[in-house]
mmCIF file of C-alpha atoms in Angstrom:
data_model
loop_
_atom_site.group_PDB
_atom_site.id
_atom_site.type_symbol
_atom_site.label_atom_id
_atom_site.label_comp_id
_atom_site.label_asym_id
_atom_site.label_seq_id
_atom_site.Cartn_x
_atom_site.Cartn_y
_atom_site.Cartn_z
ATOM 1 C CA MET A 1470 29.517 30.765 -48.237
ATOM 2 C CA HIS A 1471 32.585 31.496 -50.344
ATOM 3 C CA THR A 1472 32.660 30.774 -54.059
ATOM 4 C CA VAL A 1473 34.835 31.564 -57.044
ATOM 5 C CA THR A 1474 32.819 33.567 -59.550
ATOM 6 C CA VAL A 1475 33.332 35.311 -62.856
ATOM 7 C CA VAL A 1476 31.365 37.652 -65.095
ATOM 8 C CA PRO A 1477 31.231 35.737 -68.395
ATOM 9 C CA GLY A 1478 32.623 37.762 -71.246
ATOM 10 C CA LYS A 1479 34.593 40.096 -68.952
ATOM 11 C CA SER A 1480 38.298 39.440 -68.644
ATOM 12 C CA GLY A 1481 39.798 39.857 -65.195
ATOM 13 C CA SER A 1482 36.468 39.522 -63.376
ATOM 14 C CA VAL A 1483 37.268 36.294 -61.490
ATOM 15 C CA ALA A 1484 36.928 36.793 -57.732
ATOM 16 C CA LEU A 1485 36.324 35.053 -54.446
ATOM 17 C CA SER A 1486 32.718 35.977 -53.702
ATOM 18 C CA GLU A 1487 30.350 35.433 -50.800
ATOM 19 C CA VAL A 1488 26.958 34.134 -51.874
ATOM 20 C CA ALA A 1489 23.890 32.602 -50.232
ATOM 21 C CA GLU A 1490 23.718 28.882 -49.551
ATOM 22 C CA PRO A 1491 22.392 26.904 -52.528
ATOM 23 C CA GLY A 1492 18.619 26.492 -52.444
ATOM 24 C CA SER A 1493 16.744 23.204 -52.420
ATOM 25 C CA GLU A 1494 15.549 23.841 -55.982
ATOM 26 C CA LEU A 1495 19.091 22.976 -57.101
ATOM 27 C CA GLY A 1496 18.882 19.445 -55.736
ATOM 28 C CA SER A 1497 18.093 17.330 -52.709
ATOM 29 C CA VAL A 1498 21.696 16.330 -51.917
ATOM 30 C CA VAL A 1499 24.083 18.783 -50.259
ATOM 31 C CA VAL A 1500 27.786 18.296 -50.946
ATOM 32 C CA GLU A 1501 30.720 20.043 -49.293
ATOM 33 C CA SER A 1502 33.599 20.663 -51.658
ATOM 34 C CA LEU A 1503 36.926 18.968 -51.076
ATOM 35 C CA ALA A 1504 38.704 19.819 -54.325
ATOM 36 C CA VAL A 1505 37.961 21.291 -57.737
ATOM 37 C CA GLY A 1506 40.179 20.887 -60.776
ATOM 38 C CA VAL A 1507 41.321 23.933 -62.725
ATOM 39 C CA CYS A 1508 41.518 23.420 -66.486
ATOM 40 C CA GLY A 1509 41.946 25.341 -69.712
ATOM 41 C CA THR A 1510 38.211 25.922 -70.029
ATOM 42 C CA ASP A 1511 38.211 27.724 -66.672
ATOM 43 C CA ALA A 1512 41.072 29.931 -67.846
ATOM 44 C CA GLU A 1513 39.224 30.737 -71.082
ATOM 45 C CA ILE A 1514 36.113 31.719 -69.155
ATOM 46 C CA ALA A 1515 38.213 33.869 -66.799
ATOM 47 C CA ARG A 1516 39.714 35.605 -69.847
ATOM 48 C CA GLY A 1517 36.227 36.432 -71.094
ATOM 49 C CA GLU A 1518 36.390 34.106 -74.093
ATOM 50 C CA TYR A 1519 33.467 31.899 -73.192
ATOM 51 C CA GLY A 1520 30.889 31.076 -70.525
ATOM 52 C CA PHE A 1521 27.276 31.919 -69.721
ATOM 53 C CA ALA A 1522 25.814 32.854 -66.341
ATOM 54 C CA PRO A 1523 22.637 31.197 -65.085
ATOM 55 C CA PRO A 1524 19.444 32.977 -66.195
ATOM 56 C CA GLY A 1525 18.858 36.132 -64.184
ATOM 57 C CA LYS A 1526 22.415 36.286 -62.836
ATOM 58 C CA ASP A 1527 25.429 38.394 -63.793
ATOM 59 C CA ARG A 1528 28.067 36.087 -62.328
ATOM 60 C CA LEU A 1529 28.804 32.402 -62.872
ATOM 61 C CA ILE A 1530 30.283 30.154 -60.184
ATOM 62 C CA LEU A 1531 33.279 28.615 -61.918
ATOM 63 C CA GLY A 1532 34.482 25.009 -61.900
ATOM 64 C CA HIS A 1533 33.329 21.738 -63.475
ATOM 65 C CA GLU A 1534 35.862 19.176 -62.153
ATOM 66 C CA SER A 1535 34.490 18.411 -58.707
ATOM 67 C CA LEU A 1536 35.090 16.239 -55.681
ATOM 68 C CA GLY A 1537 33.005 16.528 -52.554
ATOM 69 C CA ARG A 1538 31.574 14.759 -49.535
ATOM 70 C CA VAL A 1539 27.837 14.303 -49.019
ATOM 71 C CA VAL A 1540 26.617 16.152 -45.910
ATOM 72 C CA GLN A 1541 22.885 15.869 -46.560
ATOM 73 C CA ALA A 1542 21.574 12.824 -48.366
ATOM 74 C CA ALA A 1543 18.355 11.945 -50.186
ATOM 75 C CA ALA A 1544 16.528 8.676 -50.712
ATOM 76 C CA GLY A 1545 17.984 6.513 -53.465
ATOM 77 C CA GLY A 1546 21.289 8.341 -53.637
ATOM 78 C CA PRO A 1547 24.686 8.396 -51.939
ATOM 79 C CA VAL A 1548 24.702 8.509 -48.168
ATOM 80 C CA VAL A 1549 26.238 11.031 -45.807
ATOM 81 C CA GLY A 1550 30.015 10.734 -45.889
ATOM 82 C CA ASP A 1551 30.250 9.351 -49.432
ATOM 83 C CA LEU A 1552 32.761 10.948 -51.781
ATOM 84 C CA VAL A 1553 31.039 12.067 -54.967
ATOM 85 C CA VAL A 1554 31.651 13.869 -58.238
ATOM 86 C CA GLY A 1555 28.989 15.964 -59.944
ATOM 87 C CA ILE A 1556 28.154 15.217 -63.569
ATOM 88 C CA VAL A 1557 28.878 18.357 -65.552
ATOM 89 C CA ARG A 1558 26.224 18.402 -68.240
ATOM 90 C CA ARG A 1559 22.446 18.387 -67.731
ATOM 91 C CA PRO A 1560 20.029 17.464 -70.542
ATOM 92 C CA ASP A 1561 18.056 20.081 -72.390
ATOM 93 C CA PRO A 1562 14.448 20.595 -71.313
ATOM 94 C CA VAL A 1563 12.844 19.751 -74.663
ATOM 95 C CA PRO A 1564 14.459 17.119 -74.708
ATOM 96 C CA CYS A 1565 16.196 16.243 -77.954
ATOM 97 C CA PRO A 1566 16.271 12.500 -78.860
ATOM 98 C CA ASN A 1567 19.748 12.030 -77.370
ATOM 99 C CA CYS A 1568 19.024 13.832 -74.114
ATOM 100 C CA ALA A 1569 15.803 11.861 -73.768
ATOM 101 C CA VAL A 1570 17.738 8.602 -73.467
ATOM 102 C CA GLY A 1571 20.522 9.906 -71.220
ATOM 103 C CA GLU A 1572 23.041 10.659 -73.985
ATOM 104 C CA TRP A 1573 23.170 14.362 -73.137
ATOM 105 C CA ASP A 1574 26.823 14.549 -74.134
ATOM 106 C CA MET A 1575 25.506 14.173 -77.700
ATOM 107 C CA CYS A 1576 22.802 16.850 -77.348
ATOM 108 C CA SER A 1577 21.543 17.752 -80.816
ATOM 109 C CA ASN A 1578 19.880 21.111 -80.183
ATOM 110 C CA GLY A 1579 22.426 22.824 -77.910
ATOM 111 C CA LEU A 1580 19.954 23.564 -75.120
ATOM 112 C CA TYR A 1581 21.908 21.590 -72.506
ATOM 113 C CA THR A 1582 23.420 23.340 -69.492
ATOM 114 C CA GLU A 1583 26.827 22.708 -67.904
ATOM 115 C CA HIS A 1584 28.047 23.332 -64.370
ATOM 116 C CA GLY A 1585 30.583 26.141 -64.308
ATOM 117 C CA ILE A 1586 30.393 26.697 -68.060
ATOM 118 C CA LYS A 1587 26.942 27.229 -69.529
ATOM 119 C CA GLU A 1588 23.958 28.620 -67.632
ATOM 120 C CA ARG A 1589 24.480 26.524 -64.486
ATOM 121 C CA ASP A 1590 26.658 27.420 -61.495
ATOM 122 C CA GLY A 1591 29.773 25.333 -61.038
ATOM 123 C CA PHE A 1592 31.485 23.550 -58.186
ATOM 124 C CA MET A 1593 34.007 26.144 -56.934
ATOM 125 C CA ALA A 1594 31.879 26.692 -53.858
ATOM 126 C CA GLU A 1595 32.125 25.591 -50.258
ATOM 127 C CA ARG A 1596 28.858 23.697 -50.735
ATOM 128 C CA TRP A 1597 26.702 22.789 -53.700
ATOM 129 C CA ARG A 1598 23.536 20.829 -54.377
ATOM 130 C CA SER A 1599 22.600 18.138 -56.870
ATOM 131 C CA ASP A 1600 19.930 15.602 -57.617
ATOM 132 C CA PRO A 1601 21.113 12.053 -56.815
ATOM 133 C CA ASP A 1602 20.948 11.030 -60.487
ATOM 134 C CA TYR A 1603 23.738 13.473 -61.329
ATOM 135 C CA LEU A 1604 26.206 12.291 -58.703
ATOM 136 C CA VAL A 1605 28.775 9.529 -59.119
ATOM 137 C CA LYS A 1606 30.306 7.824 -56.086
ATOM 138 C CA VAL A 1607 34.091 7.769 -55.869
ATOM 139 C CA ASP A 1608 36.208 4.974 -54.454
ATOM 140 C CA PRO A 1609 37.193 6.327 -51.009
ATOM 141 C CA GLU A 1610 40.689 4.908 -51.477
ATOM 142 C CA LEU A 1611 41.253 7.475 -54.225
ATOM 143 C CA GLY A 1612 40.781 10.337 -51.774
ATOM 144 C CA VAL A 1613 41.488 13.701 -53.347
ATOM 145 C CA LEU A 1614 42.494 11.977 -56.593
ATOM 146 C CA GLY A 1615 38.784 11.511 -57.228
ATOM 147 C CA VAL A 1616 38.954 15.029 -58.658
ATOM 148 C CA LEU A 1617 40.441 13.373 -61.772
ATOM 149 C CA LEU A 1618 37.168 11.572 -62.466
ATOM 150 C CA GLU A 1619 35.641 14.262 -64.684
ATOM 151 C CA PRO A 1620 38.601 14.546 -67.096
ATOM 152 C CA ALA A 1621 38.886 10.757 -67.048
ATOM 153 C CA SER A 1622 35.231 10.524 -68.076
ATOM 154 C CA VAL A 1623 35.973 12.626 -71.166
ATOM 155 C CA VAL A 1624 38.730 10.190 -72.062
ATOM 156 C CA ALA A 1625 36.540 7.149 -71.363
ATOM 157 C CA LYS A 1626 33.972 8.477 -73.832
ATOM 158 C CA ALA A 1627 36.659 9.094 -76.436
ATOM 159 C CA TRP A 1628 37.900 5.513 -76.139
ATOM 160 C CA GLU A 1629 34.367 4.120 -76.303
ATOM 161 C CA HIS A 1630 33.786 5.980 -79.552
ATOM 162 C CA ILE A 1631 37.171 5.014 -80.973
ATOM 163 C CA TYR A 1632 36.333 1.335 -80.560
ATOM 164 C CA ALA A 1633 32.795 1.789 -81.896
ATOM 165 C CA ILE A 1634 34.180 3.410 -85.034
ATOM 166 C CA GLY A 1635 36.979 0.864 -85.367
ATOM 167 C CA HIS A 1636 34.545 -2.004 -85.572
ATOM 168 C CA ARG A 1637 33.108 -0.639 -88.801
ATOM 169 C CA THR A 1638 35.477 -3.158 -90.415
ATOM 170 C CA TYR A 1639 38.051 -5.764 -89.458
ATOM 171 C CA TRP A 1640 40.239 -3.966 -86.926
ATOM 172 C CA ASP A 1641 43.176 -5.091 -84.836
ATOM 173 C CA PRO A 1642 44.733 -1.921 -83.356
ATOM 174 C CA ARG A 1643 48.169 -2.176 -81.828
ATOM 175 C CA THR A 1644 49.776 1.279 -81.760
ATOM 176 C CA VAL A 1645 48.482 4.533 -80.284
ATOM 177 C CA LEU A 1646 49.934 8.019 -80.561
ATOM 178 C CA VAL A 1647 48.773 10.589 -78.013
ATOM 179 C CA VAL A 1648 49.586 14.175 -79.001
ATOM 180 C CA GLY A 1649 49.839 16.404 -75.948
ATOM 181 C CA ALA A 1650 50.778 15.310 -72.424
ATOM 182 C CA GLY A 1651 48.331 17.372 -70.417
ATOM 183 C CA PRO A 1652 45.803 15.690 -68.123
ATOM 184 C CA ILE A 1653 43.610 14.498 -71.006
ATOM 185 C CA GLY A 1654 46.603 13.171 -72.931
ATOM 186 C CA LEU A 1655 48.096 11.354 -69.959
ATOM 187 C CA LEU A 1656 44.750 9.856 -68.985
ATOM 188 C CA ALA A 1657 44.248 8.810 -72.616
ATOM 189 C CA ALA A 1658 47.629 7.082 -72.452
ATOM 190 C CA LEU A 1659 46.641 5.398 -69.184
ATOM 191 C CA LEU A 1660 43.460 3.949 -70.669
ATOM 192 C CA ALA A 1661 45.360 2.838 -73.768
ATOM 193 C CA ARG A 1662 47.908 0.965 -71.667
ATOM 194 C CA GLN A 1663 45.071 -0.621 -69.685
ATOM 195 C CA ARG A 1664 43.912 -1.999 -73.051
ATOM 196 C CA GLY A 1665 47.333 -3.499 -73.674
ATOM 197 C CA LEU A 1666 48.213 -1.172 -76.554
ATOM 198 C CA GLU A 1667 51.650 0.140 -77.502
ATOM 199 C CA VAL A 1668 51.551 3.819 -76.585
ATOM 200 C CA HIS A 1669 53.621 6.789 -77.724
ATOM 201 C CA VAL A 1670 53.124 10.286 -76.301
ATOM 202 C CA LEU A 1671 54.328 13.463 -78.012
ATOM 203 C CA ASP A 1672 54.763 16.778 -76.206
ATOM 204 C CA GLN A 1673 57.028 19.814 -76.453
ATOM 205 C CA VAL A 1674 58.620 19.737 -72.993
ATOM 206 C CA THR A 1675 61.903 17.914 -72.446
ATOM 207 C CA GLY A 1676 61.916 17.782 -68.645
ATOM 208 C CA GLY A 1677 59.627 17.910 -65.656
ATOM 209 C CA PRO A 1678 57.056 15.300 -64.663
ATOM 210 C CA LYS A 1679 55.515 14.504 -68.046
ATOM 211 C CA PRO A 1680 58.261 12.281 -69.517
ATOM 212 C CA VAL A 1681 58.582 10.476 -66.192
ATOM 213 C CA LEU A 1682 54.856 9.761 -66.002
ATOM 214 C CA VAL A 1683 54.750 8.498 -69.574
ATOM 215 C CA GLU A 1684 57.678 6.140 -69.038
ATOM 216 C CA ALA A 1685 56.119 4.913 -65.783
ATOM 217 C CA LEU A 1686 53.119 3.724 -67.792
ATOM 218 C CA GLY A 1687 55.340 1.606 -69.988
ATOM 219 C CA ALA A 1688 54.835 4.054 -72.851
ATOM 220 C CA ARG A 1689 57.393 6.064 -74.853
ATOM 221 C CA TYR A 1690 57.780 9.824 -74.633
ATOM 222 C CA HIS A 1691 58.787 11.898 -77.677
ATOM 223 C CA ASN A 1692 59.579 15.481 -78.665
ATOM 224 C CA GLY A 1693 59.662 17.082 -82.091
ATOM 225 C CA THR A 1694 57.073 16.726 -84.825
ATOM 226 C CA VAL A 1695 54.739 13.841 -85.516
ATOM 227 C CA ALA A 1696 56.605 13.143 -88.749
ATOM 228 C CA ASP A 1697 59.904 12.829 -86.859
ATOM 229 C CA LEU A 1698 58.587 9.803 -84.981
ATOM 230 C CA GLY A 1699 58.407 7.535 -88.008
ATOM 231 C CA LEU A 1700 55.228 5.963 -86.624
ATOM 232 C CA SER A 1701 52.150 4.715 -88.413
ATOM 233 C CA PRO A 1702 49.717 4.520 -85.485
ATOM 234 C CA ASP A 1703 46.381 2.774 -85.744
ATOM 235 C CA ILE A 1704 44.898 5.332 -83.356
ATOM 236 C CA VAL A 1705 45.818 8.963 -82.702
ATOM 237 C CA VAL A 1706 44.326 10.873 -79.779
ATOM 238 C CA GLU A 1707 45.029 14.539 -80.508
ATOM 239 C CA CYS A 1708 44.722 16.648 -77.359
ATOM 240 C CA THR A 1709 46.104 20.047 -78.335
ATOM 241 C CA GLY A 1710 43.752 21.478 -80.949
ATOM 242 C CA VAL A 1711 46.766 22.881 -82.820
ATOM 243 C CA PRO A 1712 45.961 22.820 -86.572
ATOM 244 C CA ALA A 1713 49.470 21.787 -87.653
ATOM 245 C CA LEU A 1714 49.449 18.855 -85.243
ATOM 246 C CA ILE A 1715 45.980 17.784 -86.382
ATOM 247 C CA ARG A 1716 47.177 17.641 -89.958
ATOM 248 C CA GLN A 1717 50.377 15.822 -88.987
ATOM 249 C CA SER A 1718 48.333 13.325 -87.007
ATOM 250 C CA ALA A 1719 46.135 12.541 -89.996
ATOM 251 C CA GLU A 1720 49.125 12.193 -92.287
ATOM 252 C CA ALA A 1721 50.876 9.823 -89.885
ATOM 253 C CA ALA A 1722 47.902 7.576 -89.109
ATOM 254 C CA ALA A 1723 47.906 4.105 -90.640
ATOM 255 C CA PRO A 1724 45.513 3.427 -93.532
ATOM 256 C CA GLY A 1725 42.099 2.826 -92.034
ATOM 257 C CA GLY A 1726 43.243 4.565 -88.864
ATOM 258 C CA ILE A 1727 41.255 6.694 -86.452
ATOM 259 C CA VAL A 1728 42.156 10.202 -85.293
ATOM 260 C CA CYS A 1729 40.213 11.352 -82.238
ATOM 261 C CA LEU A 1730 40.272 15.113 -81.655
ATOM 262 C CA THR A 1731 39.821 16.144 -78.024
ATOM 263 C CA GLY A 1732 41.656 19.492 -78.063
ATOM 264 C CA VAL A 1733 39.698 22.647 -78.846
ATOM 265 C CA GLY A 1734 42.624 25.047 -79.269
ATOM 266 C CA SER A 1735 42.171 28.775 -78.982
ATOM 267 C CA LEU A 1736 38.557 29.938 -79.056
ATOM 268 C CA THR A 1737 39.628 33.336 -80.383
ATOM 269 C CA ASP A 1738 42.207 32.301 -82.998
ATOM 270 C CA ARG A 1739 40.410 31.067 -86.092
ATOM 271 C CA SER A 1740 43.424 31.309 -88.410
ATOM 272 C CA ALA A 1741 43.504 27.581 -89.141
ATOM 273 C CA GLY A 1742 42.391 28.071 -92.741
ATOM 274 C CA GLY A 1743 44.109 25.981 -95.376
ATOM 275 C CA ILE A 1744 44.138 22.636 -93.592
ATOM 276 C CA GLU A 1745 40.654 21.497 -94.580
ATOM 277 C CA SER A 1746 41.290 20.375 -98.159
ATOM 278 C CA GLY A 1747 44.482 18.588 -97.192
ATOM 279 C CA LEU A 1748 42.750 16.783 -94.358
ATOM 280 C CA ALA A 1749 39.871 15.781 -96.604
ATOM 281 C CA THR A 1750 42.175 14.369 -99.262
ATOM 282 C CA THR A 1751 44.198 12.414 -96.705
ATOM 283 C CA ALA A 1752 41.067 11.049 -95.042
ATOM 284 C CA VAL A 1753 39.409 9.973 -98.288
ATOM 285 C CA LEU A 1754 42.395 8.328 -99.928
ATOM 286 C CA ARG A 1755 43.395 6.411 -96.786
ATOM 287 C CA ASN A 1756 39.984 5.532 -95.332
ATOM 288 C CA LEU A 1757 40.707 7.549 -92.217
ATOM 289 C CA VAL A 1758 38.157 8.646 -89.655
ATOM 290 C CA LEU A 1759 38.686 11.981 -87.922
ATOM 291 C CA PHE A 1760 36.154 12.759 -85.250
ATOM 292 C CA GLY A 1761 35.735 15.041 -82.269
ATOM 293 C CA SER A 1762 34.784 14.018 -78.766
ATOM 294 C CA VAL A 1763 33.835 16.164 -75.778
ATOM 295 C CA ASN A 1764 32.015 15.849 -72.467
ATOM 296 C CA ALA A 1765 30.574 12.590 -71.109
ATOM 297 C CA ASN A 1766 27.369 10.985 -69.914
ATOM 298 C CA ARG A 1767 26.769 8.918 -66.784
ATOM 299 C CA ARG A 1768 28.077 5.693 -68.330
ATOM 300 C CA HIS A 1769 31.430 7.288 -69.075
ATOM 301 C CA TYR A 1770 31.821 8.459 -65.476
ATOM 302 C CA TYR A 1771 31.391 4.868 -64.319
ATOM 303 C CA LEU A 1772 33.933 3.643 -66.881
ATOM 304 C CA ALA A 1773 36.333 6.364 -65.734
ATOM 305 C CA ALA A 1774 35.846 5.435 -62.084
ATOM 306 C CA ARG A 1775 36.767 1.846 -62.900
ATOM 307 C CA ALA A 1776 39.856 2.938 -64.826
ATOM 308 C CA LEU A 1777 41.065 5.154 -61.976
ATOM 309 C CA SER A 1778 40.508 2.413 -59.414
ATOM 310 C CA ARG A 1779 42.723 0.111 -61.497
ATOM 311 C CA ALA A 1780 45.501 2.697 -61.886
ATOM 312 C CA ASP A 1781 48.582 2.960 -59.691
ATOM 313 C CA ARG A 1782 47.824 5.534 -57.007
ATOM 314 C CA SER A 1783 51.340 6.990 -56.984
ATOM 315 C CA TRP A 1784 51.083 7.520 -60.750
ATOM 316 C CA LEU A 1785 47.782 9.349 -60.367
ATOM 317 C CA GLU A 1786 49.292 11.486 -57.605
ATOM 318 C CA GLY A 1787 51.910 12.635 -60.098
ATOM 319 C CA LEU A 1788 49.196 14.220 -62.235
ATOM 320 C CA VAL A 1789 48.357 16.761 -59.510
ATOM 321 C CA THR A 1790 51.216 19.208 -59.838
ATOM 322 C CA ARG A 1791 49.996 22.235 -57.840
ATOM 323 C CA ARG A 1792 47.370 22.924 -55.179
ATOM 324 C CA PHE A 1793 45.910 26.271 -54.166
ATOM 325 C CA ALA A 1794 43.399 27.567 -51.662
ATOM 326 C CA PRO A 1795 40.302 29.134 -53.259
ATOM 327 C CA HIS A 1796 41.459 32.681 -52.441
ATOM 328 C CA ASP A 1797 44.476 32.045 -54.698
ATOM 329 C CA ILE A 1798 42.314 31.402 -57.767
ATOM 330 C CA VAL A 1799 44.051 34.063 -59.878
ATOM 331 C CA GLN A 1800 47.394 32.362 -59.359
ATOM 332 C CA ALA A 1801 45.852 28.937 -59.940
ATOM 333 C CA LEU A 1802 44.631 30.070 -63.364
ATOM 334 C CA GLN A 1803 48.150 31.101 -64.440
ATOM 335 C CA ARG A 1804 49.758 28.203 -66.246
ATOM 336 C CA ASP A 1805 53.192 26.882 -65.291
ATOM 337 C CA PRO A 1806 55.210 24.950 -67.934
ATOM 338 C CA ASP A 1807 55.277 21.838 -65.729
ATOM 339 C CA ASP A 1808 51.573 21.943 -64.898
ATOM 340 C CA ILE A 1809 49.459 18.886 -65.473
ATOM 341 C CA LYS A 1810 46.505 19.170 -63.126
ATOM 342 C CA VAL A 1811 46.083 22.144 -60.821
ATOM 343 C CA ILE A 1812 43.434 21.904 -58.126
ATOM 344 C CA LEU A 1813 41.713 24.184 -55.642
ATOM 345 C CA ASP A 1814 41.825 22.583 -52.203
ATOM 346 C CA PHE A 1815 38.682 23.535 -50.298
ATOM 347 C CA THR A 1816 40.013 21.887 -47.142
ATOM 348 C CA ALA A 1817 42.966 24.287 -46.944
#
């Protein structure tokens, strides 16, 4: 079968490869791929900045944002014909206390594996296998938009943690600022609007689909700097990982506010020095909480599935800005200024 593979650590090694069918040791359920999302992590792995092949292999099958149809089922799981998404992270084998109770997104010893990222082949394959416990059924009415479930699960976790932190004291949040209007930022704005919050989204582009999508949510779109907005948000979801924007977000947040960091930024540029002391002073004097959030466990996938099922389908369709066949993976990894979510269409 055809797959998209890469040699981790080697830039320019991404290729459409022919490999053997996945063996039964990888799971009792066989899934045929319909679509796989392409994200910044995939591009970083393709550039050689990150990624780890499975033990004993030189190449890693790329892709962690999946959507497929079950073609071979197993007892207690989805049935043939069901649309499913594969959970990205698997618990470590020790396991650590968090992995032992199903909170593998909070793994404390780093021995977890991740499809398409760390020591476990990904979903950019014509077919892949999984155990039933690591599959999440998708509302068939979503169709190909089910490929948004994985990024939505990351956002669902972030919002769960925001509210858990907020209830450390009396808390009545009203205003949210989302910094960055990529797929994570727009999905964060969607979930905020579903909570009835006033939402503002900041991004650098002045045209294209992003401002339109934000306004369609009943939110406000902004350009410029965080300081230019004149806002004092109760919650900031920072999705860029840009040090200057992180600092601006902390400075703008209301006293007692929460800043959730979901953006990693460049894995090779570590020139962010100088912001730490300023951030610490701002956080201490204003009772702020700055925290990072990444990945998701099974519960967050279910929360994300519910959020997507409640969303306007035409709005979700606007998030998918380009589609490519798997043999066009190199082009799919090249970012366009108007990109939101790029997908590989395995039905093409």
